[in-house]
Amino acid sequence: MTSEYKVGIIMGSKSDLPVMQDAADVLTELGVAYEITVVSAHRTPDRLFDYAKSAASRGLKVIIAGAGGAAHLPGMVASLTHLPVVGVPVKSSNSIDGWDSVLSILQMPNGIPVATVALNASKNAGLLAAQILSTADEKLTQALITYKHELAQKVLDSAEDMKAEGLPIGYNG
């Protein structure tokens, strides 16, 4: 692992795993350890309380919480821990096109912040968690800089591919 720090990834239901897996994948790519499990705010409130209250003592530094529908998981976790929480609204089978999840996670009361990423954007949640950790981890900082350079190179390569295909590229900067 690049980083000595650990992230918790939780979701309200195992059906959220295909969305939340992107967070795990990018953390793995960056060398950040994580744990991943299901914690339902509504069906297992005692598990939620225990998970959130014990997170710091178990070595977690950031929690990524994904939830669909009413999406109370990120906010409830944030209310129970001092750790940063990144919320991932999940477009679930019982959601109102994902808007209920987005608004539920965004509209937290003052004093209980949840950093919220776009609908189903757990990869960005993983990147944000890594960026938070990188403020105290030089190896992770370097891994993130490399990651961003690789993103930029993909764009430049795509522009070159389009040029090679004979498309009228007007900007060469």
PDB file of N, CA and C in Angstrom, residues 60-142:
ATOM      1  N   LEU A  60      -9.909   3.976  10.856  1.00  0.00           N
ATOM      2  CA  LEU A  60     -10.410   4.656   9.664  1.00  0.00           C
ATOM      3  C   LEU A  60     -10.138   6.152   9.772  1.00  0.00           C
ATOM      4  N   LYS A  61      -9.883   6.785   8.629  1.00  0.00           N
ATOM      5  CA  LYS A  61      -9.640   8.223   8.591  1.00  0.00           C
ATOM      6  C   LYS A  61     -10.706   8.971   7.805  1.00  0.00           C
ATOM      7  N   VAL A  62     -11.385   8.284   6.878  1.00  0.00           N
ATOM      8  CA  VAL A  62     -12.464   8.845   6.066  1.00  0.00           C
ATOM      9  C   VAL A  62     -13.471   7.733   5.852  1.00  0.00           C
ATOM     10  N   ILE A  63     -14.755   8.101   5.791  1.00  0.00           N
ATOM     11  CA  ILE A  63     -15.806   7.127   5.492  1.00  0.00           C
ATOM     12  C   ILE A  63     -16.525   7.563   4.222  1.00  0.00           C
ATOM     13  N   ILE A  64     -16.675   6.631   3.297  1.00  0.00           N
ATOM     14  CA  ILE A  64     -17.477   6.840   2.093  1.00  0.00           C
ATOM     15  C   ILE A  64     -18.769   6.060   2.312  1.00  0.00           C
ATOM     16  N   ALA A  65     -19.897   6.748   2.239  1.00  0.00           N
ATOM     17  CA  ALA A  65     -21.187   6.116   2.500  1.00  0.00           C
ATOM     18  C   ALA A  65     -22.107   6.309   1.304  1.00  0.00           C
ATOM     19  N   GLY A  66     -22.518   5.212   0.691  1.00  0.00           N
ATOM     20  CA  GLY A  66     -23.418   5.263  -0.453  1.00  0.00           C
ATOM     21  C   GLY A  66     -24.797   4.770  -0.075  1.00  0.00           C
ATOM     22  N   ALA A  67     -25.814   5.464  -0.567  1.00  0.00           N
ATOM     23  CA  ALA A  67     -27.178   5.069  -0.245  1.00  0.00           C
ATOM     24  C   ALA A  67     -28.143   5.572  -1.309  1.00  0.00           C
ATOM     25  N   GLY A  68     -29.195   4.803  -1.530  1.00  0.00           N
ATOM     26  CA  GLY A  68     -30.243   5.189  -2.458  1.00  0.00           C
ATOM     27  C   GLY A  68     -31.528   5.500  -1.715  1.00  0.00           C
ATOM     28  N   GLY A  69     -32.533   5.874  -2.462  1.00  0.00           N
ATOM     29  CA  GLY A  69     -33.835   6.180  -1.861  1.00  0.00           C
ATOM     30  C   GLY A  69     -33.737   7.324  -0.877  1.00  0.00           C
ATOM     31  N   ALA A  70     -34.206   7.103   0.342  1.00  0.00           N
ATOM     32  CA  ALA A  70     -34.187   8.142   1.371  1.00  0.00           C
ATOM     33  C   ALA A  70     -32.764   8.547   1.746  1.00  0.00           C
ATOM     34  N   ALA A  71     -31.809   7.649   1.558  1.00  0.00           N
ATOM     35  CA  ALA A  71     -30.371   7.929   1.678  1.00  0.00           C
ATOM     36  C   ALA A  71     -29.962   8.578   2.997  1.00  0.00           C
ATOM     37  N   HIS A  72     -30.392   8.019   4.098  1.00  0.00           N
ATOM     38  CA  HIS A  72     -30.038   8.568   5.396  1.00  0.00           C
ATOM     39  C   HIS A  72     -28.663   8.124   5.899  1.00  0.00           C
ATOM     40  N   LEU A  73     -28.083   7.107   5.291  1.00  0.00           N
ATOM     41  CA  LEU A  73     -26.835   6.535   5.799  1.00  0.00           C
ATOM     42  C   LEU A  73     -25.701   7.556   5.938  1.00  0.00           C
ATOM     43  N   PRO A  74     -25.346   8.319   4.900  1.00  0.00           N
ATOM     44  CA  PRO A  74     -24.222   9.255   5.062  1.00  0.00           C
ATOM     45  C   PRO A  74     -24.437  10.274   6.181  1.00  0.00           C
ATOM     46  N   GLY A  75     -25.600  10.848   6.246  1.00  0.00           N
ATOM     47  CA  GLY A  75     -25.875  11.854   7.266  1.00  0.00           C
ATOM     48  C   GLY A  75     -25.877  11.292   8.673  1.00  0.00           C
ATOM     49  N   MET A  76     -26.447  10.121   8.832  1.00  0.00           N
ATOM     50  CA  MET A  76     -26.445   9.493  10.157  1.00  0.00           C
ATOM     51  C   MET A  76     -25.023   9.155  10.593  1.00  0.00           C
ATOM     52  N   VAL A  77     -24.220   8.634   9.669  1.00  0.00           N
ATOM     53  CA  VAL A  77     -22.821   8.347  10.009  1.00  0.00           C
ATOM     54  C   VAL A  77     -22.116   9.637  10.412  1.00  0.00           C
ATOM     55  N   ALA A  78     -22.307  10.701   9.632  1.00  0.00           N
ATOM     56  CA  ALA A  78     -21.666  11.980   9.938  1.00  0.00           C
ATOM     57  C   ALA A  78     -22.089  12.515  11.304  1.00  0.00           C
ATOM     58  N   SER A  79     -23.314  12.229  11.708  1.00  0.00           N
ATOM     59  CA  SER A  79     -23.781  12.712  13.013  1.00  0.00           C
ATOM     60  C   SER A  79     -23.161  11.956  14.179  1.00  0.00           C
ATOM     61  N   LEU A  80     -22.559  10.812  13.894  1.00  0.00           N
ATOM     62  CA  LEU A  80     -22.038   9.948  14.955  1.00  0.00           C
ATOM     63  C   LEU A  80     -20.514   9.884  15.037  1.00  0.00           C
ATOM     64  N   THR A  81     -19.810  10.547  14.112  1.00  0.00           N
ATOM     65  CA  THR A  81     -18.354  10.491  14.104  1.00  0.00           C
ATOM     66  C   THR A  81     -17.768  11.862  13.786  1.00  0.00           C
ATOM     67  N   HIS A  82     -16.530  12.055  14.201  1.00  0.00           N
ATOM     68  CA  HIS A  82     -15.810  13.287  13.853  1.00  0.00           C
ATOM     69  C   HIS A  82     -15.075  13.137  12.523  1.00  0.00           C
ATOM     70  N   LEU A  83     -15.047  11.944  11.952  1.00  0.00           N
ATOM     71  CA  LEU A  83     -14.324  11.704  10.708  1.00  0.00           C
ATOM     72  C   LEU A  83     -15.034  12.348   9.519  1.00  0.00           C
ATOM     73  N   PRO A  84     -14.282  12.705   8.468  1.00  0.00           N
ATOM     74  CA  PRO A  84     -14.932  13.197   7.248  1.00  0.00           C
ATOM     75  C   PRO A  84     -15.774  12.088   6.616  1.00  0.00           C
ATOM     76  N   VAL A  85     -16.946  12.459   6.140  1.00  0.00           N
ATOM     77  CA  VAL A  85     -17.840  11.520   5.461  1.00  0.00           C
ATOM     78  C   VAL A  85     -18.102  12.047   4.054  1.00  0.00           C
ATOM     79  N   VAL A  86     -17.919  11.169   3.074  1.00  0.00           N
ATOM     80  CA  VAL A  86     -18.216  11.490   1.683  1.00  0.00           C
ATOM     81  C   VAL A  86     -19.449  10.684   1.296  1.00  0.00           C
ATOM     82  N   GLY A  87     -20.506  11.365   0.898  1.00  0.00           N
ATOM     83  CA  GLY A  87     -21.754  10.707   0.543  1.00  0.00           C
ATOM     84  C   GLY A  87     -21.856  10.450  -0.951  1.00  0.00           C
ATOM     85  N   VAL A  88     -22.322   9.263  -1.285  1.00  0.00           N
ATOM     86  CA  VAL A  88     -22.548   8.888  -2.681  1.00  0.00           C
ATOM     87  C   VAL A  88     -24.035   8.602  -2.861  1.00  0.00           C
ATOM     88  N   PRO A  89     -24.776   9.503  -3.519  1.00  0.00           N
ATOM     89  CA  PRO A  89     -26.172   9.199  -3.809  1.00  0.00           C
ATOM     90  C   PRO A  89     -26.230   8.088  -4.873  1.00  0.00           C
ATOM     91  N   VAL A  90     -27.028   7.071  -4.602  1.00  0.00           N
ATOM     92  CA  VAL A  90     -27.138   5.918  -5.497  1.00  0.00           C
ATOM     93  C   VAL A  90     -28.530   5.908  -6.122  1.00  0.00           C
ATOM     94  N   LYS A  91     -28.551   5.782  -7.427  1.00  0.00           N
ATOM     95  CA  LYS A  91     -29.836   5.663  -8.128  1.00  0.00           C
ATOM     96  C   LYS A  91     -30.299   4.219  -7.981  1.00  0.00           C
ATOM     97  N   SER A  92     -31.203   4.001  -7.051  1.00  0.00           N
ATOM     98  CA  SER A  92     -31.657   2.642  -6.746  1.00  0.00           C
ATOM     99  C   SER A  92     -33.009   2.358  -7.392  1.00  0.00           C
ATOM    100  N   SER A  93     -33.422   1.124  -7.290  1.00  0.00           N
ATOM    101  CA  SER A  93     -34.676   0.712  -7.927  1.00  0.00           C
ATOM    102  C   SER A  93     -35.890   1.406  -7.312  1.00  0.00           C
ATOM    103  N   ASN A  94     -35.782   1.851  -6.066  1.00  0.00           N
ATOM    104  CA  ASN A  94     -36.920   2.512  -5.416  1.00  0.00           C
ATOM    105  C   ASN A  94     -36.756   4.026  -5.324  1.00  0.00           C
ATOM    106  N   SER A  95     -35.815   4.579  -6.089  1.00  0.00           N
ATOM    107  CA  SER A  95     -35.593   6.022  -5.987  1.00  0.00           C
ATOM    108  C   SER A  95     -36.414   6.780  -7.024  1.00  0.00           C
ATOM    109  N   ILE A  96     -36.484   8.066  -6.833  1.00  0.00           N
ATOM    110  CA  ILE A  96     -37.179   8.955  -7.763  1.00  0.00           C
ATOM    111  C   ILE A  96     -36.129   9.489  -8.733  1.00  0.00           C
ATOM    112  N   ASP A  97     -35.690   8.618  -9.622  1.00  0.00           N
ATOM    113  CA  ASP A  97     -34.651   8.914 -10.610  1.00  0.00           C
ATOM    114  C   ASP A  97     -33.354   9.397  -9.959  1.00  0.00           C
ATOM    115  N   GLY A  98     -33.145   9.036  -8.695  1.00  0.00           N
ATOM    116  CA  GLY A  98     -31.934   9.405  -7.971  1.00  0.00           C
ATOM    117  C   GLY A  98     -31.994  10.730  -7.261  1.00  0.00           C
ATOM    118  N   TRP A  99     -32.986  11.550  -7.589  1.00  0.00           N
ATOM    119  CA  TRP A  99     -33.060  12.891  -6.985  1.00  0.00           C
ATOM    120  C   TRP A  99     -33.292  12.846  -5.484  1.00  0.00           C
ATOM    121  N   ASP A 100     -34.079  11.889  -5.020  1.00  0.00           N
ATOM    122  CA  ASP A 100     -34.318  11.789  -3.581  1.00  0.00           C
ATOM    123  C   ASP A 100     -33.008  11.527  -2.842  1.00  0.00           C
ATOM    124  N   SER A 101     -32.168  10.667  -3.402  1.00  0.00           N
ATOM    125  CA  SER A 101     -30.878  10.365  -2.777  1.00  0.00           C
ATOM    126  C   SER A 101     -29.964  11.587  -2.792  1.00  0.00           C
ATOM    127  N   VAL A 102     -29.883  12.251  -3.931  1.00  0.00           N
ATOM    128  CA  VAL A 102     -29.024  13.437  -4.053  1.00  0.00           C
ATOM    129  C   VAL A 102     -29.436  14.490  -3.031  1.00  0.00           C
ATOM    130  N   LEU A 103     -30.714  14.825  -2.995  1.00  0.00           N
ATOM    131  CA  LEU A 103     -31.172  15.885  -2.101  1.00  0.00           C
ATOM    132  C   LEU A 103     -31.048  15.502  -0.634  1.00  0.00           C
ATOM    133  N   SER A 104     -31.295  14.246  -0.312  1.00  0.00           N
ATOM    134  CA  SER A 104     -31.187  13.803   1.073  1.00  0.00           C
ATOM    135  C   SER A 104     -29.757  13.956   1.592  1.00  0.00           C
ATOM    136  N   ILE A 105     -28.783  13.635   0.750  1.00  0.00           N
ATOM    137  CA  ILE A 105     -27.385  13.716   1.182  1.00  0.00           C
ATOM    138  C   ILE A 105     -26.875  15.156   1.148  1.00  0.00           C
ATOM    139  N   LEU A 106     -27.317  15.934   0.164  1.00  0.00           N
ATOM    140  CA  LEU A 106     -26.881  17.332   0.060  1.00  0.00           C
ATOM    141  C   LEU A 106     -27.404  18.216   1.190  1.00  0.00           C
ATOM    142  N   GLN A 107     -28.640  18.013   1.566  1.00  0.00           N
ATOM    143  CA  GLN A 107     -29.326  18.939   2.464  1.00  0.00           C
ATOM    144  C   GLN A 107     -29.111  18.613   3.933  1.00  0.00           C
ATOM    145  N   MET A 108     -27.855  18.541   4.351  1.00  0.00           N
ATOM    146  CA  MET A 108     -27.558  18.268   5.752  1.00  0.00           C
ATOM    147  C   MET A 108     -27.624  19.567   6.550  1.00  0.00           C
ATOM    148  N   PRO A 109     -28.046  19.459   7.812  1.00  0.00           N
ATOM    149  CA  PRO A 109     -28.107  20.675   8.642  1.00  0.00           C
ATOM    150  C   PRO A 109     -26.698  21.157   8.998  1.00  0.00           C
ATOM    151  N   ASN A 110     -26.585  22.440   9.275  1.00  0.00           N
ATOM    152  CA  ASN A 110     -25.308  22.990   9.713  1.00  0.00           C
ATOM    153  C   ASN A 110     -24.783  22.205  10.909  1.00  0.00           C
ATOM    154  N   GLY A 111     -23.492  21.926  10.881  1.00  0.00           N
ATOM    155  CA  GLY A 111     -22.862  21.182  11.966  1.00  0.00           C
ATOM    156  C   GLY A 111     -22.668  19.709  11.656  1.00  0.00           C
ATOM    157  N   ILE A 112     -23.345  19.201  10.644  1.00  0.00           N
ATOM    158  CA  ILE A 112     -23.228  17.789  10.248  1.00  0.00           C
ATOM    159  C   ILE A 112     -22.895  17.739   8.759  1.00  0.00           C
ATOM    160  N   PRO A 113     -21.671  18.121   8.384  1.00  0.00           N
ATOM    161  CA  PRO A 113     -21.338  18.157   6.958  1.00  0.00           C
ATOM    162  C   PRO A 113     -21.135  16.764   6.361  1.00  0.00           C
ATOM    163  N   VAL A 114     -21.599  16.625   5.133  1.00  0.00           N
ATOM    164  CA  VAL A 114     -21.317  15.443   4.314  1.00  0.00           C
ATOM    165  C   VAL A 114     -20.872  15.974   2.954  1.00  0.00           C
ATOM    166  N   ALA A 115     -19.653  15.652   2.562  1.00  0.00           N
ATOM    167  CA  ALA A 115     -19.185  16.015   1.221  1.00  0.00           C
ATOM    168  C   ALA A 115     -19.924  15.103   0.253  1.00  0.00           C
ATOM    169  N   THR A 116     -20.601  15.667  -0.714  1.00  0.00           N
ATOM    170  CA  THR A 116     -21.455  14.883  -1.602  1.00  0.00           C
ATOM    171  C   THR A 116     -20.938  14.925  -3.026  1.00  0.00           C
ATOM    172  N   VAL A 117     -20.827  13.748  -3.640  1.00  0.00           N
ATOM    173  CA  VAL A 117     -20.418  13.651  -5.040  1.00  0.00           C
ATOM    174  C   VAL A 117     -21.656  13.427  -5.898  1.00  0.00           C
ATOM    175  N   ALA A 118     -21.472  13.373  -7.187  1.00  0.00           N
ATOM    176  CA  ALA A 118     -22.591  13.199  -8.119  1.00  0.00           C
ATOM    177  C   ALA A 118     -23.232  11.823  -7.979  1.00  0.00           C
ATOM    178  N   LEU A 119     -24.410  11.695  -8.530  1.00  0.00           N
ATOM    179  CA  LEU A 119     -25.161  10.453  -8.517  1.00  0.00           C
ATOM    180  C   LEU A 119     -24.317   9.312  -9.077  1.00  0.00           C
ATOM    181  N   ASN A 120     -24.194   8.246  -8.308  1.00  0.00           N
ATOM    182  CA  ASN A 120     -23.447   7.029  -8.678  1.00  0.00           C
ATOM    183  C   ASN A 120     -21.952   7.270  -8.875  1.00  0.00           C
ATOM    184  N   ALA A 121     -21.413   8.369  -8.401  1.00  0.00           N
ATOM    185  CA  ALA A 121     -20.013   8.738  -8.653  1.00  0.00           C
ATOM    186  C   ALA A 121     -19.090   8.316  -7.513  1.00  0.00           C
ATOM    187  N   SER A 122     -19.099   7.038  -7.184  1.00  0.00           N
ATOM    188  CA  SER A 122     -18.252   6.604  -6.071  1.00  0.00           C
ATOM    189  C   SER A 122     -16.770   6.686  -6.412  1.00  0.00           C
ATOM    190  N   LYS A 123     -16.414   6.658  -7.682  1.00  0.00           N
ATOM    191  CA  LYS A 123     -15.000   6.841  -8.037  1.00  0.00           C
ATOM    192  C   LYS A 123     -14.516   8.200  -7.550  1.00  0.00           C
ATOM    193  N   ASN A 124     -15.339   9.239  -7.752  1.00  0.00           N
ATOM    194  CA  ASN A 124     -14.975  10.565  -7.246  1.00  0.00           C
ATOM    195  C   ASN A 124     -14.929  10.575  -5.723  1.00  0.00           C
ATOM    196  N   ALA A 125     -15.785   9.804  -5.082  1.00  0.00           N
ATOM    197  CA  ALA A 125     -15.741   9.718  -3.620  1.00  0.00           C
ATOM    198  C   ALA A 125     -14.417   9.102  -3.170  1.00  0.00           C
ATOM    199  N   GLY A 126     -13.978   8.070  -3.870  1.00  0.00           N
ATOM    200  CA  GLY A 126     -12.686   7.466  -3.547  1.00  0.00           C
ATOM    201  C   GLY A 126     -11.541   8.430  -3.762  1.00  0.00           C
ATOM    202  N   LEU A 127     -11.609   9.182  -4.864  1.00  0.00           N
ATOM    203  CA  LEU A 127     -10.569  10.180  -5.130  1.00  0.00           C
ATOM    204  C   LEU A 127     -10.578  11.283  -4.073  1.00  0.00           C
ATOM    205  N   LEU A 128     -11.759  11.741  -3.683  1.00  0.00           N
ATOM    206  CA  LEU A 128     -11.843  12.775  -2.656  1.00  0.00           C
ATOM    207  C   LEU A 128     -11.294  12.257  -1.322  1.00  0.00           C
ATOM    208  N   ALA A 129     -11.630  11.032  -0.971  1.00  0.00           N
ATOM    209  CA  ALA A 129     -11.092  10.444   0.264  1.00  0.00           C
ATOM    210  C   ALA A 129      -9.565  10.398   0.198  1.00  0.00           C
ATOM    211  N   ALA A 130      -9.031   9.989  -0.939  1.00  0.00           N
ATOM    212  CA  ALA A 130      -7.574   9.933  -1.104  1.00  0.00           C
ATOM    213  C   ALA A 130      -6.961  11.329  -1.012  1.00  0.00           C
ATOM    214  N   GLN A 131      -7.627  12.324  -1.589  1.00  0.00           N
ATOM    215  CA  GLN A 131      -7.107  13.689  -1.512  1.00  0.00           C
ATOM    216  C   GLN A 131      -7.103  14.200  -0.069  1.00  0.00           C
ATOM    217  N   ILE A 132      -8.130  13.847   0.689  1.00  0.00           N
ATOM    218  CA  ILE A 132      -8.164  14.228   2.104  1.00  0.00           C
ATOM    219  C   ILE A 132      -6.981  13.591   2.834  1.00  0.00           C
ATOM    220  N   LEU A 133      -6.769  12.312   2.610  1.00  0.00           N
ATOM    221  CA  LEU A 133      -5.659  11.609   3.260  1.00  0.00           C
ATOM    222  C   LEU A 133      -4.304  12.134   2.818  1.00  0.00           C
ATOM    223  N   SER A 134      -4.218  12.589   1.576  1.00  0.00           N
ATOM    224  CA  SER A 134      -2.928  13.022   1.028  1.00  0.00           C
ATOM    225  C   SER A 134      -2.381  14.269   1.713  1.00  0.00           C
ATOM    226  N   THR A 135      -3.215  14.988   2.441  1.00  0.00           N
ATOM    227  CA  THR A 135      -2.720  16.182   3.135  1.00  0.00           C
ATOM    228  C   THR A 135      -1.700  15.814   4.207  1.00  0.00           C
ATOM    229  N   ALA A 136      -1.679  14.547   4.608  1.00  0.00           N
ATOM    230  CA  ALA A 136      -0.723  14.084   5.623  1.00  0.00           C
ATOM    231  C   ALA A 136       0.107  12.904   5.122  1.00  0.00           C
ATOM    232  N   ASP A 137       0.164  12.708   3.805  1.00  0.00           N
ATOM    233  CA  ASP A 137       0.821  11.516   3.263  1.00  0.00           C
ATOM    234  C   ASP A 137       1.472  11.854   1.917  1.00  0.00           C
ATOM    235  N   GLU A 138       2.777  12.073   1.931  1.00  0.00           N
ATOM    236  CA  GLU A 138       3.487  12.492   0.727  1.00  0.00           C
ATOM    237  C   GLU A 138       3.459  11.436  -0.374  1.00  0.00           C
ATOM    238  N   LYS A 139       3.538  10.156  -0.023  1.00  0.00           N
ATOM    239  CA  LYS A 139       3.486   9.101  -1.044  1.00  0.00           C
ATOM    240  C   LYS A 139       2.143   9.123  -1.768  1.00  0.00           C
ATOM    241  N   LEU A 140       1.085   9.324  -1.017  1.00  0.00           N
ATOM    242  CA  LEU A 140      -0.247   9.387  -1.614  1.00  0.00           C
ATOM    243  C   LEU A 140      -0.382  10.650  -2.467  1.00  0.00           C
ATOM    244  N   THR A 141       0.194  11.750  -2.009  1.00  0.00           N
ATOM    245  CA  THR A 141       0.200  12.973  -2.816  1.00  0.00           C
ATOM    246  C   THR A 141       0.822  12.693  -4.177  1.00  0.00           C
ATOM    247  N   GLN A 142       1.959  12.023  -4.186  1.00  0.00           N
ATOM    248  CA  GLN A 142       2.632  11.710  -5.446  1.00  0.00           C
ATOM    249  C   GLN A 142       1.804  10.770  -6.308  1.00  0.00           C
TER     250      GLN A 142
END
